[in-house]
CSV table of C-alpha atoms in Angstrom, one decimal:
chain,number,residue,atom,x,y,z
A,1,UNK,CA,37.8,37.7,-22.9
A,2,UNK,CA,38.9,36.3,-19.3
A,3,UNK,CA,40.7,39.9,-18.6
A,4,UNK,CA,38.0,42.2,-19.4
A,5,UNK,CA,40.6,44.5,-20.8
A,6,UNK,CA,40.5,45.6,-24.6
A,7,UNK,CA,44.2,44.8,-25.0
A,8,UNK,CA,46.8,42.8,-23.0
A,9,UNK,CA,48.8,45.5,-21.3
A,10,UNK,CA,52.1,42.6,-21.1
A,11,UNK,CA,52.6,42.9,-25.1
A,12,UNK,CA,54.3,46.3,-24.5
A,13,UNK,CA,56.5,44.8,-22.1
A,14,UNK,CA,60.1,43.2,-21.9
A,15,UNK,CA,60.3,39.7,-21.7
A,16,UNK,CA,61.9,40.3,-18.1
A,17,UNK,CA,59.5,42.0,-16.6
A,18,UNK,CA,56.9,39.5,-17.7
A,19,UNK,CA,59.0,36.8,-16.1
A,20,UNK,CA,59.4,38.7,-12.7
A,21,UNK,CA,55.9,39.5,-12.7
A,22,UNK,CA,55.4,35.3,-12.7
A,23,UNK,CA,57.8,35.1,-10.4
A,24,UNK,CA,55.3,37.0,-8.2
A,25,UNK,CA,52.5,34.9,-9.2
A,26,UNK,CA,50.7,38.0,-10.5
A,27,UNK,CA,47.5,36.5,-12.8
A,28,UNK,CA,48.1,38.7,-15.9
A,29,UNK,CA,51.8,37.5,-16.5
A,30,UNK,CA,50.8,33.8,-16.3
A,31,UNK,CA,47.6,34.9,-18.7
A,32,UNK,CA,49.8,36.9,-21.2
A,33,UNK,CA,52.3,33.4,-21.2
A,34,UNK,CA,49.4,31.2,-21.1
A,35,UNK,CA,47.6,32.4,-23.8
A,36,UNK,CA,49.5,35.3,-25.7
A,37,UNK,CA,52.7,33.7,-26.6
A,38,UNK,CA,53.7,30.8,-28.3
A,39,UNK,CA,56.0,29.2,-26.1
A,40,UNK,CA,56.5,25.3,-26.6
A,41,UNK,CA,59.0,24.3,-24.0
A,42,UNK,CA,56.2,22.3,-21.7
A,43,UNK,CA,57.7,18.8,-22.1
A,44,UNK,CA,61.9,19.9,-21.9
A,45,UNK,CA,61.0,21.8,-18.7
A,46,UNK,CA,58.9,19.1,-17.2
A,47,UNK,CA,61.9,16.3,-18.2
A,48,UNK,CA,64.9,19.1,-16.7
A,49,UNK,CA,62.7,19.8,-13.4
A,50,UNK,CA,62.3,16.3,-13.1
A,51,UNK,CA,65.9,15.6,-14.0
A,52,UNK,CA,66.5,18.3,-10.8
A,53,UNK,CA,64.3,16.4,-8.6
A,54,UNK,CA,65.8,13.1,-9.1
A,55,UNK,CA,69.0,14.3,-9.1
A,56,UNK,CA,68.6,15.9,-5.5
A,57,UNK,CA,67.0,12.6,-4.3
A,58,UNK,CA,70.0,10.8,-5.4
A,59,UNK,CA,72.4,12.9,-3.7
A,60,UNK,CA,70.3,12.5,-0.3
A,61,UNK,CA,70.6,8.9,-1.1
A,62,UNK,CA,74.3,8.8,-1.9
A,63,UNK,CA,75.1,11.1,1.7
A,64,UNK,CA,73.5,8.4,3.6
A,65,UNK,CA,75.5,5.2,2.2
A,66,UNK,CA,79.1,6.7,1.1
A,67,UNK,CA,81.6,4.5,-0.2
A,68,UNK,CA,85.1,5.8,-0.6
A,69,UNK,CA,86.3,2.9,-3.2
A,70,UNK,CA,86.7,4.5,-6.6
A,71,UNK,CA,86.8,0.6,-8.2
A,72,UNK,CA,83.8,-0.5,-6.2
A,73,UNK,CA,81.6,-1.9,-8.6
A,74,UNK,CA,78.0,-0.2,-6.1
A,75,UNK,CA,78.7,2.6,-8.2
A,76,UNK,CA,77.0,1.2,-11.1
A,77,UNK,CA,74.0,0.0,-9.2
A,78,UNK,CA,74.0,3.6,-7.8
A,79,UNK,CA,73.6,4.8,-11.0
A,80,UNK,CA,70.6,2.6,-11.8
A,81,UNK,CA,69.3,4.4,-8.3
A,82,UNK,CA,69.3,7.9,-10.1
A,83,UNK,CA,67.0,6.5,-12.9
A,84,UNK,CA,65.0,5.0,-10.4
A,85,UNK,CA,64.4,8.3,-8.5
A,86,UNK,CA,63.9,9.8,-12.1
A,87,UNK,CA,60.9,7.6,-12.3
A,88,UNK,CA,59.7,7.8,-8.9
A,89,UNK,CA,60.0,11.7,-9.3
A,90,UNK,CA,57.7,11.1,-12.4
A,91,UNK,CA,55.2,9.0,-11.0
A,92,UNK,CA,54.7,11.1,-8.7
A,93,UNK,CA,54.0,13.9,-10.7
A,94,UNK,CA,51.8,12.6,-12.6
A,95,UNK,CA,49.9,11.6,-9.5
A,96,UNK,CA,49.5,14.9,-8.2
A,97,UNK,CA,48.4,15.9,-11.7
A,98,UNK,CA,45.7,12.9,-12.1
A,99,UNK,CA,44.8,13.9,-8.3
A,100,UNK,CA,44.2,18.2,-9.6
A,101,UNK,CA,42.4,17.1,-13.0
A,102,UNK,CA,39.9,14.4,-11.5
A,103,UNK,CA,38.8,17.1,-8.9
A,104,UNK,CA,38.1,19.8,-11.4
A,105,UNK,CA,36.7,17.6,-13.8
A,106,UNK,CA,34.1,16.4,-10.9
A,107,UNK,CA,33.7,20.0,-9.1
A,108,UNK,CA,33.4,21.7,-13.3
A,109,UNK,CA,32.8,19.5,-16.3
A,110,UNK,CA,31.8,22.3,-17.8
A,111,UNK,CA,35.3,23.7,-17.6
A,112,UNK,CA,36.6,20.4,-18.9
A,113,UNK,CA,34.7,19.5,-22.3
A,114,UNK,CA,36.9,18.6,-24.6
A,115,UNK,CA,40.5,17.5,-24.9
A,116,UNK,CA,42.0,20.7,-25.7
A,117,UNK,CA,40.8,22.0,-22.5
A,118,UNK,CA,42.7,19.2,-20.5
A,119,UNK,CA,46.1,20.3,-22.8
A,120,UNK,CA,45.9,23.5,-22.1
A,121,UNK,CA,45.5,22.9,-18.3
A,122,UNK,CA,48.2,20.2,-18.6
A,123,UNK,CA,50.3,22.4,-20.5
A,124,UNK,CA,49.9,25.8,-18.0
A,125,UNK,CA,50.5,23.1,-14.9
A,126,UNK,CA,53.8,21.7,-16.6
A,127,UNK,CA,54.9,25.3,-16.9
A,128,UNK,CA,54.3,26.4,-13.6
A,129,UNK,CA,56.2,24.1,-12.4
A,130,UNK,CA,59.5,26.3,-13.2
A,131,UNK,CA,60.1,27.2,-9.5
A,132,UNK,CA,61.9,23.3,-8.9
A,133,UNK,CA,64.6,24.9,-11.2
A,134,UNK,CA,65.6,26.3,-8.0
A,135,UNK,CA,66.4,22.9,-6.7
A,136,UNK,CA,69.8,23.4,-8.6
A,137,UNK,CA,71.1,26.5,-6.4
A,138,UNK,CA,69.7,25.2,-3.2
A,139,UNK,CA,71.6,21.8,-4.0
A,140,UNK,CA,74.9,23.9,-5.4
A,141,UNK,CA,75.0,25.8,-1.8
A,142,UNK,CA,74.4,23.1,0.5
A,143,UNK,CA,73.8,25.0,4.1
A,144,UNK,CA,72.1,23.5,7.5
A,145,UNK,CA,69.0,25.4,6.0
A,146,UNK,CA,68.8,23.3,2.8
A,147,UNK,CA,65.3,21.4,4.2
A,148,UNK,CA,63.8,24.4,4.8
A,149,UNK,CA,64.8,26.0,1.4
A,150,UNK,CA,63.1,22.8,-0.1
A,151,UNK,CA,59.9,23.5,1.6
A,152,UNK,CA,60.1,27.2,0.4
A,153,UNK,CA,60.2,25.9,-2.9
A,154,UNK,CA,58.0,23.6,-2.9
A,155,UNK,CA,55.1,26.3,-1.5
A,156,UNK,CA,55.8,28.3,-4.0
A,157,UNK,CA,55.5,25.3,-7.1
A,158,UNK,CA,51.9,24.8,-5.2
A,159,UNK,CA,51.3,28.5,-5.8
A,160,UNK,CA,52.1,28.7,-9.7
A,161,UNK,CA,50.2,25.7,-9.6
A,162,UNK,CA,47.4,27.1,-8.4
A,163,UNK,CA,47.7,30.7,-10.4
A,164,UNK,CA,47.9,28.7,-13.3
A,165,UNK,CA,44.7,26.5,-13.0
A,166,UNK,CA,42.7,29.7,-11.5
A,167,UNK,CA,44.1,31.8,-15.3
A,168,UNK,CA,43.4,28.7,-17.6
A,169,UNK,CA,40.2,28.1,-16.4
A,170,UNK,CA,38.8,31.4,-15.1
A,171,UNK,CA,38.0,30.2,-11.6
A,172,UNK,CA,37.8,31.8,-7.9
A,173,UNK,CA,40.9,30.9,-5.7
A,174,UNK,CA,39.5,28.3,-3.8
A,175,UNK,CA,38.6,25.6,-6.6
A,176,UNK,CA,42.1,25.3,-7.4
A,177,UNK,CA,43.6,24.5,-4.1
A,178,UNK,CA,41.1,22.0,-3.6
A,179,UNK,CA,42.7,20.6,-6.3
A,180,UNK,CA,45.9,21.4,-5.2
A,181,UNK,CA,45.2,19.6,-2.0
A,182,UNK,CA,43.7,16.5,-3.2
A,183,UNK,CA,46.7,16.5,-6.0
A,184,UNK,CA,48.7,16.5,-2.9
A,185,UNK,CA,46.9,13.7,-1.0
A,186,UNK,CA,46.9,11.5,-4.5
A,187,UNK,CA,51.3,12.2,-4.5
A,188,UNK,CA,51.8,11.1,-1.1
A,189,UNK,CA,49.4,8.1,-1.4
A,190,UNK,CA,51.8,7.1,-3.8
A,191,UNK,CA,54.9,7.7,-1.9
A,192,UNK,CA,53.8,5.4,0.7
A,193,UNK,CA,53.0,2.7,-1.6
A,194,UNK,CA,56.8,3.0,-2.9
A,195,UNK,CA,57.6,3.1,1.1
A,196,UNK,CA,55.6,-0.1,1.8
A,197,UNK,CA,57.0,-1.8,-0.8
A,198,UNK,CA,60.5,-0.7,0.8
A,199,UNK,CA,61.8,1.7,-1.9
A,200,UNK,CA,64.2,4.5,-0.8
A,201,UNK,CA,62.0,7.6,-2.1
Protein backbone atom coordinates (compact mmCIF):
# COMPACT_ATOMS: atom_id res chain seq x y z
CA UNK A 1 0.00 0.00 0.00
CA UNK A 2 2.80 2.55 1.24
CA UNK A 3 4.96 1.79 -2.08
CA UNK A 4 2.45 2.23 -4.70
CA UNK A 5 4.00 -0.50 -6.53
CA UNK A 6 1.90 -3.77 -7.46
CA UNK A 7 4.69 -6.05 -6.13
CA UNK A 8 7.81 -5.59 -3.97
CA UNK A 9 10.61 -5.59 -6.51
CA UNK A 10 13.23 -6.84 -3.19
CA UNK A 11 11.48 -10.43 -3.18
CA UNK A 12 13.44 -11.27 -6.38
CA UNK A 13 16.54 -10.28 -4.77
CA UNK A 14 19.45 -11.88 -2.78
CA UNK A 15 19.47 -11.47 0.71
CA UNK A 16 22.88 -9.40 0.12
CA UNK A 17 21.81 -7.04 -1.93
CA UNK A 18 18.85 -6.26 0.31
CA UNK A 19 21.35 -5.78 3.10
CA UNK A 20 23.60 -3.37 1.05
CA UNK A 21 20.84 -1.54 -0.14
CA UNK A 22 20.08 -0.80 3.94
CA UNK A 23 23.36 -0.20 4.36
CA UNK A 24 22.61 2.85 1.97
CA UNK A 25 19.55 3.73 3.78
CA UNK A 26 17.62 3.30 0.57
CA UNK A 27 13.54 3.32 1.82
CA UNK A 28 12.47 0.11 -0.13
CA UNK A 29 15.17 -2.27 1.55
CA UNK A 30 14.13 -1.13 5.09
CA UNK A 31 10.24 -1.52 3.74
CA UNK A 32 10.91 -5.02 2.13
CA UNK A 33 12.73 -5.95 5.93
CA UNK A 34 10.17 -4.03 7.76
CA UNK A 35 7.25 -5.45 6.44
CA UNK A 36 7.99 -8.43 3.95
CA UNK A 37 10.04 -10.71 5.95
CA UNK A 38 9.73 -12.31 9.12
CA UNK A 39 12.70 -11.57 10.79
CA UNK A 40 12.59 -11.83 14.78
CA UNK A 41 16.01 -10.84 15.90
CA UNK A 42 14.87 -7.18 17.44
CA UNK A 43 15.56 -7.98 21.16
CA UNK A 44 19.25 -10.15 20.58
CA UNK A 45 20.41 -7.25 18.36
CA UNK A 46 19.37 -4.55 20.70
CA UNK A 47 21.00 -6.68 23.93
CA UNK A 48 24.58 -7.41 21.45
CA UNK A 49 24.63 -3.57 20.28
CA UNK A 50 24.21 -2.62 23.68
CA UNK A 51 26.65 -5.33 24.82
CA UNK A 52 29.17 -3.27 22.03
CA UNK A 53 28.40 0.00 23.56
CA UNK A 54 29.13 -0.86 27.07
CA UNK A 55 31.78 -2.76 26.25
CA UNK A 56 33.55 0.27 24.46
CA UNK A 57 32.64 2.51 27.42
CA UNK A 58 34.45 0.15 29.69
CA UNK A 59 37.54 0.02 27.74
CA UNK A 60 37.62 4.06 27.69
CA UNK A 61 37.13 3.68 31.36
CA UNK A 62 39.82 0.94 31.97
CA UNK A 63 42.60 3.27 29.55
CA UNK A 64 42.17 6.09 31.96
CA UNK A 65 42.79 4.18 35.45
CA UNK A 66 45.27 1.19 34.50
CA UNK A 67 46.47 -1.01 36.98
CA UNK A 68 49.23 -3.45 36.22
CA UNK A 69 48.60 -5.94 39.42
CA UNK A 70 47.23 -9.15 38.07
CA UNK A 71 46.06 -10.09 42.00
CA UNK A 72 44.57 -6.68 42.65
CA UNK A 73 41.32 -7.31 43.89
CA UNK A 74 39.88 -3.48 41.54
CA UNK A 75 39.51 -5.94 39.05
CA UNK A 76 36.41 -7.28 40.31
CA UNK A 77 34.90 -3.89 41.05
CA UNK A 78 35.92 -3.11 37.42
CA UNK A 79 33.91 -5.77 36.31
CA UNK A 80 30.77 -4.49 38.21
CA UNK A 81 31.84 -1.10 36.09
CA UNK A 82 31.03 -2.98 32.73
CA UNK A 83 27.51 -3.89 33.93
CA UNK A 84 27.07 -0.55 35.01
CA UNK A 85 27.86 0.91 31.58
CA UNK A 86 25.60 -1.97 30.20
CA UNK A 87 22.81 -0.20 32.08
CA UNK A 88 23.70 3.21 31.50
CA UNK A 89 24.10 2.26 27.69
CA UNK A 90 20.40 1.00 28.20
CA UNK A 91 18.98 3.80 29.90
CA UNK A 92 19.92 5.77 27.59
CA UNK A 93 18.50 4.12 24.85
CA UNK A 94 15.49 3.82 26.04
CA UNK A 95 15.51 7.63 26.58
CA UNK A 96 16.17 8.54 23.21
CA UNK A 97 13.40 6.09 22.26
CA UNK A 98 10.73 7.61 24.91
CA UNK A 99 12.12 11.10 23.59
CA UNK A 100 11.20 9.84 19.31
CA UNK A 101 7.76 8.13 20.38
CA UNK A 102 6.40 11.04 22.63
CA UNK A 103 7.05 13.48 19.65
CA UNK A 104 5.31 11.46 17.06
CA UNK A 105 2.67 10.51 19.20
CA UNK A 106 2.04 14.44 19.87
CA UNK A 107 2.91 15.75 16.24
CA UNK A 108 0.48 12.27 14.75
CA UNK A 109 -1.82 10.29 16.95
CA UNK A 110 -3.28 9.35 14.20
CA UNK A 111 -0.16 7.38 13.24
CA UNK A 112 0.01 6.00 16.68
CA UNK A 113 -3.58 4.26 17.58
CA UNK A 114 -3.05 1.30 18.86
CA UNK A 115 -0.33 -0.80 20.41
CA UNK A 116 0.69 -2.68 17.45
CA UNK A 117 1.63 0.54 15.84
CA UNK A 118 4.01 1.50 18.77
CA UNK A 119 5.67 -2.37 18.20
CA UNK A 120 6.11 -2.05 14.98
CA UNK A 121 7.90 1.40 15.30
CA UNK A 122 9.76 -0.06 18.35
CA UNK A 123 10.61 -2.99 16.53
CA UNK A 124 11.89 -1.11 13.02
CA UNK A 125 13.85 1.43 15.52
CA UNK A 126 15.57 -1.59 17.47
CA UNK A 127 16.57 -2.86 14.06
CA UNK A 128 17.96 0.10 12.72
CA UNK A 129 20.13 0.35 15.18
CA UNK A 130 22.53 -2.33 13.45
CA UNK A 131 25.19 0.27 12.43
CA UNK A 132 26.66 0.23 16.40
CA UNK A 133 27.79 -3.37 15.31
CA UNK A 134 30.45 -1.38 13.88
CA UNK A 135 31.57 -0.35 17.25
CA UNK A 136 33.41 -3.79 17.32
CA UNK A 137 35.94 -3.01 14.26
CA UNK A 138 36.44 0.48 15.19
CA UNK A 139 37.36 -0.76 18.83
CA UNK A 140 39.47 -4.03 17.33
CA UNK A 141 41.73 -1.25 15.22
CA UNK A 142 42.31 1.28 17.71
CA UNK A 143 43.86 4.41 15.55
CA UNK A 144 44.20 8.33 16.62
CA UNK A 145 41.02 8.51 14.46
CA UNK A 146 38.85 6.24 16.68
CA UNK A 147 36.66 9.51 17.97
CA UNK A 148 35.93 10.48 14.85
CA UNK A 149 35.01 6.95 13.58
CA UNK A 150 32.57 6.96 16.56
CA UNK A 151 30.80 10.02 15.39
CA UNK A 152 30.60 8.49 11.82
CA UNK A 153 28.82 5.79 13.29
CA UNK A 154 26.77 7.34 15.33
CA UNK A 155 25.33 9.76 12.16
CA UNK A 156 24.66 7.03 10.44
CA UNK A 157 22.54 5.00 13.51
CA UNK A 158 20.52 8.60 13.54
CA UNK A 159 20.06 7.97 9.75
CA UNK A 160 18.54 4.29 9.91
CA UNK A 161 16.78 5.75 12.68
CA UNK A 162 15.22 8.06 10.83
CA UNK A 163 14.60 5.83 7.41
CA UNK A 164 13.09 3.53 9.57
CA UNK A 165 10.42 5.81 11.37
CA UNK A 166 9.81 7.73 7.86
CA UNK A 167 9.05 3.61 6.14
CA UNK A 168 6.93 2.37 9.31
CA UNK A 169 4.96 5.24 9.45
CA UNK A 170 4.70 6.63 5.93
CA UNK A 171 5.87 10.16 6.74
CA UNK A 172 7.86 13.12 4.97
CA UNK A 173 11.58 13.47 6.08
CA UNK A 174 11.32 16.03 8.42
CA UNK A 175 8.80 14.48 11.15
CA UNK A 176 11.24 12.00 11.95
CA UNK A 177 14.21 14.04 12.67
CA UNK A 178 12.24 16.07 14.82
CA UNK A 179 11.94 13.11 16.59
CA UNK A 180 15.31 12.27 16.12
CA UNK A 181 16.36 15.47 17.64
CA UNK A 182 14.26 15.65 20.61
CA UNK A 183 15.18 11.69 21.13
CA UNK A 184 18.57 13.12 21.21
CA UNK A 185 17.94 16.09 23.63
CA UNK A 186 15.85 13.42 25.99
CA UNK A 187 19.48 10.96 25.86
CA UNK A 188 21.71 13.65 26.78
CA UNK A 189 19.31 15.01 29.52
CA UNK A 190 19.95 11.88 30.98
CA UNK A 191 23.63 11.64 30.61
CA UNK A 192 23.93 14.72 32.64
CA UNK A 193 21.84 13.48 35.29
CA UNK A 194 24.29 10.28 35.59
CA UNK A 195 27.21 13.19 35.32
CA UNK A 196 25.67 15.25 38.22
CA UNK A 197 25.22 12.53 40.21
CA UNK A 198 29.13 11.85 39.54
CA UNK A 199 28.89 8.58 37.39
CA UNK A 200 31.74 7.88 34.90
CA UNK A 201 29.38 7.71 31.59
Amino acid sequence: KSCQKPVDKYIEYDPVIILINAVLCKAQAYRHILFNTKINIHGKLCIFCLLCEAYLRWLQLQDSSQNTDPDDLIRYAKEWDFYRMFGIASLEQTSFFIGIFITLWWMTPEMLKSKSDFILLLKALLLSTYGKLLLIPAVIWEHEYTPLCLMFIKVFVLISNSQAIRVTLDLNRILPWLAIVFGLILENGVVCLFQKMGWDV
